Amino acid sequence: MLNASVAGGAATTTYGNRLFIYEVIGLRQAEGEPSDSSIRRSGSTFFKVPYSRMNQEMQRILRLGGKIVSIRPAEEAAANNGAAPLQAAAEEPAAAPTPAPAAKKHSAEDVPVNIYRPNKPFVGKVLSNEPLVQEGGIGVVQHLTFDISEGDLRYIEGQSIGIIPDGTDDKGKPHKLRLYSIASTRHGDHVDDKTVSLCVRQLQYQNEAGETINGVCSTFLCGLKPGDDVKITGPVGKEMLLPADTDANVIMMGTGTGIAPFRAYLWRMFKDNERAINSEYQFNGKAWLIFGIPTTANILYKEELEALQAQYPDNFRLTYAISREQKNEAGGRMYIQDRVAEHADEIWNLLKDEKTHVYICGLRGMEDGIDQAMTVAAAKEDVVWSDYQRTLKKAGRWHVETY
Ligand code: FAD
């Protein structure tokens, strides 16, 4: 499933002998010293890279703190006498995929927004608050379920709600709301349309004096007990909605609590479907979750995810990047961008299929590495990733929510 044959593989034979010029900025000085195959010019370093080493070279550059700003075929650079600026690659890509048409959007009525506002929030009740990190894992992450049966709160998969923590800030004013991605489907974990669930990591960090600081709202949420009240606003958000097309390929890239909307998608695709309550949404497409976490004990919803994979092997693919336990190709920690780099050619081929949507959720900053990997994959076919990505975003097929 979800292999290169879906949309035609990369033309390795055509491209196999070619050389590419990488323009890189931000390399750490000592380690990024020019080698035989590199030239430095006005802040950029240019590397000549054979097709067969494109992925490895990208990994090496990332490891050295560099950022690839462009990739061009060497023959084109030679036609310019190898001259800078080498900003953008081929304007008329030789093998440019067909432009991505716009996906069918949800209509405005389908998407509830701001039913409850901060000046008059909905007050829900905590039904459960369960730990998601197993023994030996890092930090505190909780799965919370709230009873919303008394109000008018409705939501759909991919939206967020606001939480107003109890208490006041250091100026004596009520705390401001914080947003949390909804981790349940519109039908809720009890499949009775009466609950909403969240996946919350308690923020904890050391300040300059070495004191442990607890995040206000995440600590409030993680400490709630069944029966407690919780002030809820929203729902909000249209960026992360699932495509209406039930035959879509849905590629999810998430780190940590970024799993929350993906849990909602997967339940909608498979679990709610199984219970035959989704007459309007019978998913027949392919879902692929690439999930980055530090340790096995930190794999949030591990049992649920693996049970789904075992039950729906043809429709759901699960790939972990476990940074402190797995190694990337270069022997370093396996972060999500390394996994994406490993599969970038396959993802690139999938993206040429107009049914493919990518969703990125979790730690801010994770997009950079993903973009680098996709830049390399696209360049192999003389396509400028940033241009192509723009068409995907415009078509509503590239969705990002990071925080
Ligand atoms: P606060 O008390 O507000 O503290 C946060 C502040 O602490 C930061 O603004 C920063 O100034 C400071 N800070 C943080 N880390 C450090 C550090 N290492 N060193 C120094 N200062 C630091 N969170 C989830 O857990 N799950 C979700 O599903 C989720 N979904 C989200 C969806 C969206 C659309 C957005 C925007 C955010 C989401 N968040 C999610 C994050 C959430 O909204 C809160 O930001 C988070 O829980 C922290 O809030 P807090 O009140 O606990 O921290």
Short mmCIF file of C-alpha atoms and ligand atoms in Angstrom, two decimals:
data_model
loop_
_atom_site.label_atom_id
_atom_site.label_comp_id
_atom_site.label_asym_id
_atom_site.label_seq_id
_atom_site.Cartn_x
_atom_site.Cartn_y
_atom_site.Cartn_z
CA MET A 1 0.00 0.00 0.00
CA LEU A 2 0.96 3.62 -0.39
CA ASN A 3 3.96 2.71 -2.48
CA ALA A 4 5.60 4.41 -5.40
CA SER A 5 3.44 2.54 -7.87
CA VAL A 6 0.42 4.58 -6.80
CA ALA A 7 1.48 7.47 -8.95
CA GLY A 8 4.47 6.27 -10.93
CA GLY A 9 7.95 5.95 -9.41
CA ALA A 10 10.89 8.31 -9.76
CA ALA A 11 12.71 7.80 -13.02
CA THR A 12 15.87 6.49 -11.38
CA THR A 13 17.38 5.35 -14.66
CA THR A 14 17.06 8.80 -16.24
CA TYR A 15 18.35 10.59 -13.17
CA GLY A 16 20.84 8.02 -11.89
CA ASN A 17 23.96 9.52 -13.46
CA ARG A 18 23.19 13.15 -12.77
CA LEU A 19 24.87 15.60 -10.46
CA PHE A 20 23.07 18.28 -8.47
CA ILE A 21 24.28 21.49 -6.86
CA TYR A 22 23.04 22.09 -3.30
CA GLU A 23 23.12 25.66 -2.05
CA VAL A 24 23.38 25.54 1.73
CA ILE A 25 23.35 28.24 4.40
CA GLY A 26 23.92 28.15 8.15
CA LEU A 27 26.56 25.41 8.24
CA ARG A 28 28.53 25.31 11.46
CA GLN A 29 31.91 26.74 10.52
CA ALA A 30 34.39 24.12 11.66
CA GLU A 31 32.48 21.05 10.53
CA GLY A 32 31.09 22.63 7.40
CA GLU A 33 34.52 23.54 5.96
CA PRO A 34 34.46 23.32 2.21
CA SER A 35 35.66 20.01 0.88
CA ASP A 36 36.85 19.25 -2.66
CA SER A 37 33.29 19.23 -3.86
CA SER A 38 32.13 22.44 -2.22
CA ILE A 39 32.57 26.16 -2.85
CA ARG A 40 31.79 29.00 -0.45
CA ARG A 41 30.31 32.21 -1.78
CA SER A 42 28.64 35.10 0.08
CA GLY A 43 27.33 33.11 3.04
CA SER A 44 26.29 30.10 0.99
CA THR A 45 28.13 26.85 0.43
CA PHE A 46 27.59 24.98 -2.83
CA PHE A 47 27.95 21.20 -2.85
CA LYS A 48 28.08 18.98 -5.89
CA VAL A 49 26.04 15.87 -5.06
CA PRO A 50 25.51 12.74 -7.19
CA TYR A 51 21.90 11.55 -7.50
CA SER A 52 22.69 8.38 -5.56
CA ARG A 53 23.81 10.38 -2.50
CA MET A 54 21.14 13.08 -2.41
CA ASN A 55 19.39 11.80 0.71
CA GLN A 56 22.57 11.07 2.67
CA GLU A 57 24.00 14.46 1.82
CA MET A 58 20.82 16.15 3.01
CA GLN A 59 21.07 14.26 6.32
CA ARG A 60 24.72 15.30 6.69
CA ILE A 61 23.87 18.94 6.01
CA LEU A 62 21.04 18.88 8.55
CA ARG A 63 23.38 17.35 11.11
CA LEU A 64 25.79 20.23 10.57
CA GLY A 65 23.02 22.73 11.23
CA GLY A 66 22.73 23.71 7.56
CA LYS A 67 19.66 24.56 5.54
CA ILE A 68 19.35 23.70 1.87
CA VAL A 69 17.99 26.77 0.11
CA SER A 70 18.07 25.42 -3.44
CA ILE A 71 18.96 22.38 -5.46
CA ARG A 72 19.67 22.56 -9.19
CA PRO A 73 20.92 20.10 -11.74
CA ALA A 74 24.68 20.60 -12.21
CA GLU A 75 24.37 20.98 -15.96
CA GLU A 76 22.11 23.99 -15.48
CA ALA A 77 24.53 25.54 -13.00
CA ALA A 78 27.33 24.95 -15.52
CA ALA A 79 25.33 26.76 -18.19
CA ASN A 80 25.42 29.74 -15.81
CA ASN A 81 29.20 29.28 -15.42
CA GLY A 82 28.40 27.93 -11.99
CA ALA A 83 27.59 31.48 -11.02
CA ALA A 84 25.62 32.49 -7.97
CA PRO A 85 22.92 33.28 -7.00
CA LEU A 86 21.47 29.86 -7.96
CA GLN A 87 18.34 30.93 -6.08
CA ALA A 88 15.58 29.05 -7.75
CA ALA A 89 15.86 25.84 -9.70
CA ALA A 90 14.46 25.24 -13.18
CA GLU A 91 11.64 27.63 -13.94
CA GLU A 92 10.20 25.16 -16.46
CA PRO A 93 10.74 21.85 -14.71
CA ALA A 94 11.40 19.07 -17.17
CA ALA A 95 9.42 16.52 -15.23
CA ALA A 96 6.99 18.72 -13.33
CA PRO A 97 4.02 16.80 -12.03
CA THR A 98 0.59 17.96 -13.03
CA PRO A 99 -0.62 20.87 -10.89
CA ALA A 100 -2.58 19.81 -7.86
CA PRO A 101 -6.27 20.62 -8.27
CA ALA A 102 -8.24 22.06 -5.38
CA ALA A 103 -9.68 19.51 -2.98
CA LYS A 104 -13.38 19.49 -2.23
CA LYS A 105 -13.81 21.81 0.73
CA HIS A 106 -16.19 21.47 3.65
CA SER A 107 -19.06 23.90 3.35
CA ALA A 108 -19.34 26.61 6.01
CA GLU A 109 -22.40 24.99 7.62
CA ASP A 110 -20.44 21.75 8.16
CA VAL A 111 -17.88 23.48 10.34
CA PRO A 112 -19.08 24.80 13.69
CA VAL A 113 -17.03 27.75 14.92
CA ASN A 114 -17.05 29.73 18.21
CA ILE A 115 -20.28 28.34 19.60
CA TYR A 116 -18.88 29.33 22.99
CA ARG A 117 -16.80 32.50 23.44
CA PRO A 118 -14.43 33.39 26.31
CA ASN A 119 -16.91 35.79 27.95
CA LYS A 120 -19.50 33.01 28.19
CA PRO A 121 -17.70 29.66 28.07
CA PHE A 122 -19.39 26.30 28.25
CA VAL A 123 -18.80 24.58 31.58
CA GLY A 124 -18.16 20.88 31.04
CA LYS A 125 -17.48 18.14 33.58
CA VAL A 126 -14.42 15.94 33.64
CA LEU A 127 -15.36 12.31 33.04
CA SER A 128 -11.84 10.88 33.04
CA ASN A 129 -8.18 11.91 33.11
CA GLU A 130 -5.81 9.06 32.22
CA PRO A 131 -2.01 8.96 31.87
CA LEU A 132 -0.69 8.24 28.39
CA VAL A 133 3.03 7.94 29.13
CA GLN A 134 4.06 4.47 30.27
CA GLU A 135 6.53 3.77 33.07
CA GLY A 136 10.03 4.97 32.22
CA GLY A 137 8.74 7.54 29.72
CA ILE A 138 9.46 11.24 29.77
CA GLY A 139 7.05 13.84 31.15
CA VAL A 140 3.33 13.81 31.85
CA VAL A 141 0.75 13.49 29.06
CA GLN A 142 -2.91 12.90 29.89
CA HIS A 143 -5.99 11.86 27.91
CA LEU A 144 -8.95 13.87 29.23
CA THR A 145 -12.60 13.36 28.41
CA PHE A 146 -15.22 16.00 29.21
CA ASP A 147 -18.98 15.63 29.37
CA ILE A 148 -20.57 18.17 26.99
CA SER A 149 -24.07 16.70 27.02
CA GLU A 150 -25.63 19.72 28.73
CA GLY A 151 -24.72 22.35 26.13
CA ASP A 152 -24.65 23.06 22.41
CA LEU A 153 -20.98 22.35 21.87
CA ARG A 154 -20.38 20.56 18.56
CA TYR A 155 -17.15 20.05 16.69
CA ILE A 156 -15.59 18.09 13.88
CA GLU A 157 -12.30 16.23 13.55
CA GLY A 158 -9.26 18.51 13.23
CA GLN A 159 -10.71 21.39 15.25
CA SER A 160 -9.50 22.71 18.61
CA ILE A 161 -11.21 23.97 21.73
CA GLY A 162 -10.11 26.67 24.15
CA ILE A 163 -9.68 25.96 27.84
CA ILE A 164 -9.80 28.73 30.46
CA PRO A 165 -7.93 27.51 33.52
CA ASP A 166 -9.29 28.36 36.95
CA GLY A 167 -7.59 31.11 38.92
CA THR A 168 -5.96 34.41 38.07
CA ASP A 169 -2.67 35.56 36.60
CA ASP A 170 0.00 37.62 38.39
CA LYS A 171 -2.02 40.79 37.73
CA GLY A 172 -5.08 39.28 39.38
CA LYS A 173 -6.91 38.91 36.06
CA PRO A 174 -8.62 35.68 34.99
CA HIS A 175 -6.30 33.46 32.95
CA LYS A 176 -6.52 33.64 29.19
CA LEU A 177 -7.65 30.63 27.22
CA ARG A 178 -5.23 28.10 25.70
CA LEU A 179 -6.04 26.08 22.62
CA TYR A 180 -5.98 22.27 22.51
CA SER A 181 -6.51 20.02 19.48
CA ILE A 182 -9.49 17.76 19.88
CA ALA A 183 -8.45 14.10 20.13
CA SER A 184 -11.89 12.53 19.62
CA THR A 185 -14.29 12.30 16.69
CA ARG A 186 -17.47 14.34 16.54
CA HIS A 187 -19.18 11.34 18.11
CA GLY A 188 -16.85 11.34 21.13
CA ASP A 189 -14.97 8.50 22.81
CA HIS A 190 -18.22 7.00 24.07
CA VAL A 191 -19.75 7.30 20.58
CA ASP A 192 -22.80 9.05 21.98
CA ASP A 193 -22.10 12.62 20.76
CA LYS A 194 -21.82 13.71 24.39
CA THR A 195 -18.09 14.05 25.01
CA VAL A 196 -14.94 15.76 23.79
CA SER A 197 -11.41 14.50 24.50
CA LEU A 198 -7.97 16.13 24.64
CA CYS A 199 -4.38 14.92 24.76
CA VAL A 200 -2.44 17.30 27.00
CA ARG A 201 1.22 17.44 27.87
CA GLN A 202 2.08 19.20 31.10
CA LEU A 203 4.51 22.00 30.25
CA GLN A 204 7.46 21.97 32.65
CA TYR A 205 10.75 23.77 32.24
CA GLN A 206 13.58 25.20 34.31
CA ASN A 207 13.94 28.96 34.46
CA GLU A 208 17.31 30.72 34.58
CA ALA A 209 17.43 30.38 38.38
CA GLY A 210 17.04 26.60 37.98
CA GLU A 211 13.49 26.54 39.37
CA THR A 212 10.92 24.23 37.81
CA ILE A 213 8.11 26.20 36.19
CA ASN A 214 4.79 24.49 35.50
CA GLY A 215 2.65 25.70 32.61
CA VAL A 216 -0.59 27.25 33.90
CA CYS A 217 -3.26 25.60 31.78
CA SER A 218 -1.56 22.29 31.04
CA THR A 219 -0.88 21.77 34.76
CA PHE A 220 -4.48 22.71 35.55
CA LEU A 221 -5.77 20.19 33.00
CA CYS A 222 -3.41 17.38 33.95
CA GLY A 223 -4.46 17.76 37.59
CA LEU A 224 -8.25 17.65 37.02
CA LYS A 225 -10.31 14.94 38.71
CA PRO A 226 -13.51 13.28 37.48
CA GLY A 227 -16.44 15.53 38.40
CA ASP A 228 -14.41 18.77 38.21
CA ASP A 229 -15.71 21.66 36.11
CA VAL A 230 -13.81 22.94 33.09
CA LYS A 231 -14.47 26.10 31.07
CA ILE A 232 -14.49 25.42 27.35
CA THR A 233 -14.63 27.79 24.36
CA GLY A 234 -14.85 27.23 20.62
CA PRO A 235 -14.58 25.11 18.65
CA VAL A 236 -12.10 26.80 16.32
CA GLY A 237 -9.95 25.89 13.36
CA LYS A 238 -10.39 24.97 9.72
CA GLU A 239 -6.79 24.21 8.81
CA MET A 240 -6.75 20.57 9.87
CA LEU A 241 -10.10 19.31 8.61
CA LEU A 242 -10.17 15.93 6.91
CA PRO A 243 -10.84 15.91 3.18
CA ALA A 244 -14.45 15.18 2.32
CA ASP A 245 -13.20 12.56 -0.17
CA THR A 246 -13.42 9.15 1.51
CA ASP A 247 -10.92 7.69 -1.01
CA ALA A 248 -8.18 10.13 -0.02
CA ASN A 249 -4.60 9.24 0.90
CA VAL A 250 -4.06 10.90 4.27
CA ILE A 251 -0.42 11.23 5.33
CA MET A 252 -0.09 12.36 8.96
CA MET A 253 3.21 13.56 10.39
CA GLY A 254 3.06 14.23 14.10
CA THR A 255 5.23 14.65 17.17
CA GLY A 256 4.08 14.20 20.77
CA THR A 257 0.63 15.64 21.45
CA GLY A 258 0.46 16.41 17.71
CA ILE A 259 -1.13 12.94 17.63
CA ALA A 260 -4.39 14.44 18.97
CA PRO A 261 -6.10 15.35 15.66
CA PHE A 262 -4.72 12.18 14.06
CA ARG A 263 -6.35 10.04 16.71
CA ALA A 264 -9.62 11.78 15.82
CA TYR A 265 -9.05 11.10 12.09
CA LEU A 266 -8.20 7.44 12.66
CA TRP A 267 -11.20 6.86 14.87
CA ARG A 268 -13.40 8.50 12.27
CA MET A 269 -11.88 6.44 9.46
CA PHE A 270 -11.90 3.09 11.22
CA LYS A 271 -13.50 2.90 14.65
CA ASP A 272 -16.67 4.92 14.10
CA ASN A 273 -16.94 3.24 10.72
CA GLU A 274 -16.78 -0.13 12.40
CA ARG A 275 -19.67 0.81 14.64
CA ALA A 276 -21.65 1.77 11.55
CA ILE A 277 -22.48 5.21 12.85
CA ASN A 278 -20.67 7.09 10.09
CA SER A 279 -23.10 6.53 7.29
CA GLU A 280 -21.89 9.79 5.76
CA TYR A 281 -18.19 8.87 5.89
CA GLN A 282 -17.13 5.35 4.88
CA PHE A 283 -13.37 5.66 4.54
CA ASN A 284 -11.88 3.63 1.68
CA GLY A 285 -8.61 5.49 1.30
CA LYS A 286 -5.16 4.99 2.77
CA ALA A 287 -3.92 6.51 6.00
CA TRP A 288 -0.24 6.71 6.94
CA LEU A 289 0.89 8.00 10.33
CA ILE A 290 4.53 8.94 10.84
CA PHE A 291 4.82 9.56 14.57
CA GLY A 292 7.84 11.07 16.34
CA ILE A 293 8.35 10.44 20.07
CA PRO A 294 11.41 10.22 22.34
CA THR A 295 10.98 6.69 23.77
CA THR A 296 8.71 3.66 23.32
CA ALA A 297 7.08 4.49 26.66
CA ASN A 298 6.12 7.85 25.14
CA ILE A 299 4.16 6.37 22.24
CA LEU A 300 0.81 7.97 23.02
CA TYR A 301 -2.19 5.71 22.27
CA LYS A 302 0.26 2.91 21.36
CA GLU A 303 -2.20 0.07 21.92
CA GLU A 304 -4.99 1.76 19.96
CA LEU A 305 -2.69 2.59 17.07
CA GLU A 306 -1.18 -0.86 16.85
CA ALA A 307 -4.58 -2.54 17.12
CA LEU A 308 -5.81 -0.42 14.21
CA GLN A 309 -2.76 -1.30 12.17
CA ALA A 310 -3.25 -5.01 12.86
CA GLN A 311 -6.92 -4.78 11.95
CA TYR A 312 -6.60 -2.61 8.84
CA PRO A 313 -3.18 -3.45 7.37
CA ASP A 314 -4.26 -2.48 3.85
CA ASN A 315 -5.59 0.93 4.86
CA PHE A 316 -3.47 2.05 7.78
CA ARG A 317 0.29 2.25 7.90
CA LEU A 318 2.10 3.19 11.10
CA THR A 319 5.72 4.37 11.17
CA TYR A 320 7.48 5.47 14.34
CA ALA A 321 10.52 7.70 14.74
CA ILE A 322 11.70 6.98 18.31
CA SER A 323 14.46 9.53 18.73
CA ARG A 324 16.23 8.16 21.80
CA GLU A 325 16.06 4.53 20.75
CA GLN A 326 16.35 4.41 16.97
CA LYS A 327 19.21 5.66 14.81
CA ASN A 328 18.96 7.56 11.54
CA GLU A 329 21.05 6.67 8.47
CA ALA A 330 23.91 8.82 9.72
CA GLY A 331 23.95 7.14 13.13
CA GLY A 332 22.28 10.08 14.93
CA ARG A 333 18.92 10.20 16.71
CA MET A 334 15.92 9.23 14.62
CA TYR A 335 13.69 12.31 14.46
CA ILE A 336 10.52 12.59 12.44
CA GLN A 337 12.32 14.48 9.66
CA ASP A 338 14.76 11.56 9.33
CA ARG A 339 11.86 9.14 8.84
CA VAL A 340 10.27 11.50 6.35
CA ALA A 341 13.64 11.74 4.55
CA GLU A 342 13.80 7.93 4.37
CA HIS A 343 10.37 7.86 2.73
CA ALA A 344 10.56 11.19 0.89
CA ASP A 345 10.62 9.69 -2.62
CA GLU A 346 7.54 7.65 -1.83
CA ILE A 347 5.75 10.64 -0.28
CA TRP A 348 6.72 12.75 -3.29
CA ASN A 349 5.18 10.20 -5.64
CA LEU A 350 2.05 10.05 -3.54
CA LEU A 351 1.77 13.83 -3.61
CA LYS A 352 1.42 13.72 -7.38
CA ASP A 353 -1.87 11.98 -6.78
CA GLU A 354 -4.53 14.65 -6.25
CA LYS A 355 -6.16 12.44 -3.63
CA THR A 356 -3.19 12.83 -1.29
CA HIS A 357 -3.30 15.21 1.69
CA VAL A 358 -0.51 15.84 4.17
CA TYR A 359 -1.16 16.90 7.76
CA ILE A 360 1.62 18.07 10.07
CA CYS A 361 0.94 18.59 13.76
CA GLY A 362 3.02 18.99 16.89
CA LEU A 363 6.23 20.76 17.79
CA ARG A 364 6.88 24.05 16.07
CA GLY A 365 9.98 23.72 13.93
CA MET A 366 9.29 20.21 12.67
CA GLU A 367 8.32 21.54 9.22
CA ASP A 368 11.87 22.65 8.39
CA GLY A 369 13.32 19.15 8.30
CA ILE A 370 10.29 17.86 6.41
CA ASP A 371 10.70 20.62 3.83
CA GLN A 372 14.39 19.76 3.41
CA ALA A 373 13.53 16.13 2.75
CA MET A 374 10.84 17.07 0.25
CA THR A 375 13.18 19.59 -1.41
CA VAL A 376 15.59 16.77 -2.18
CA ALA A 377 12.88 14.41 -3.42
CA ALA A 378 11.34 17.06 -5.69
CA ALA A 379 14.72 18.23 -7.02
CA LYS A 380 15.40 14.74 -8.34
CA GLU A 381 12.68 15.53 -10.86
CA ASP A 382 13.80 19.15 -11.32
CA VAL A 383 10.88 20.50 -9.32
CA VAL A 384 11.29 23.34 -6.83
CA TRP A 385 9.65 22.07 -3.65
CA SER A 386 8.69 25.50 -2.28
CA ASP A 387 6.78 26.28 -5.50
CA TYR A 388 5.10 22.90 -5.56
CA GLN A 389 4.23 23.12 -1.88
CA ARG A 390 2.57 26.47 -2.54
CA THR A 391 0.26 24.81 -5.08
CA LEU A 392 -0.52 22.06 -2.57
CA LYS A 393 -1.40 24.61 0.12
CA LYS A 394 -3.56 26.53 -2.31
CA ALA A 395 -5.33 23.32 -3.24
CA GLY A 396 -6.00 22.58 0.45
CA ARG A 397 -3.78 19.49 0.41
CA TRP A 398 -0.93 20.55 2.72
CA HIS A 399 -2.07 21.28 6.28
CA VAL A 400 0.10 22.43 9.17
CA GLU A 401 -0.71 23.10 12.83
CA THR A 402 2.35 23.42 15.03
CA TYR A 403 2.75 25.10 18.42
P1 FAD B 1 1.97 28.76 30.07
O1 FAD B 1 1.82 28.94 31.50
O2 FAD B 1 1.13 29.58 29.14
O3 FAD B 1 3.48 28.89 29.70
C1 FAD B 1 3.87 28.94 28.37
C2 FAD B 1 4.99 29.93 28.27
O4 FAD B 1 6.09 29.44 29.02
C3 FAD B 1 5.50 30.11 26.87
O5 FAD B 1 4.75 31.04 26.17
C4 FAD B 1 6.92 30.55 27.13
O6 FAD B 1 6.94 31.93 27.37
C5 FAD B 1 7.28 29.86 28.40
N1 FAD B 1 8.10 28.65 28.14
C6 FAD B 1 7.68 27.48 27.65
N2 FAD B 1 8.70 26.61 27.57
C7 FAD B 1 9.78 27.28 28.03
C8 FAD B 1 11.13 26.93 28.18
N3 FAD B 1 11.57 25.71 27.85
N4 FAD B 1 11.97 27.86 28.67
C9 FAD B 1 11.54 29.10 29.00
N5 FAD B 1 10.26 29.49 28.88
C10 FAD B 1 9.40 28.59 28.39
N6 FAD B 1 -0.88 21.43 23.84
C11 FAD B 1 -1.10 20.13 24.20
O7 FAD B 1 -0.57 19.67 25.22
N7 FAD B 1 -1.94 19.34 23.46
C12 FAD B 1 -2.57 19.78 22.35
O8 FAD B 1 -3.33 19.04 21.70
C13 FAD B 1 -2.34 21.15 21.96
N8 FAD B 1 -2.95 21.64 20.87
C14 FAD B 1 -2.72 22.93 20.49
C15 FAD B 1 -3.36 23.42 19.35
C16 FAD B 1 -3.14 24.72 18.94
C17 FAD B 1 -3.83 25.22 17.69
C18 FAD B 1 -2.27 25.54 19.68
C19 FAD B 1 -2.00 26.95 19.26
C20 FAD B 1 -1.64 25.07 20.82
C21 FAD B 1 -1.86 23.77 21.25
N9 FAD B 1 -1.26 23.26 22.41
C22 FAD B 1 -1.47 21.95 22.76
C23 FAD B 1 -0.42 24.11 23.29
C24 FAD B 1 -1.29 24.74 24.39
O9 FAD B 1 -2.18 25.69 23.81
C25 FAD B 1 -0.49 25.49 25.45
O10 FAD B 1 0.35 26.42 24.81
C26 FAD B 1 0.36 24.59 26.32
O11 FAD B 1 -0.43 23.63 27.00
C27 FAD B 1 1.11 25.43 27.37
O12 FAD B 1 0.18 26.19 28.07
P2 FAD B 1 0.37 26.45 29.64
O13 FAD B 1 -0.73 27.36 30.08
O14 FAD B 1 0.54 25.18 30.36
O15 FAD B 1 1.76 27.20 29.67
#
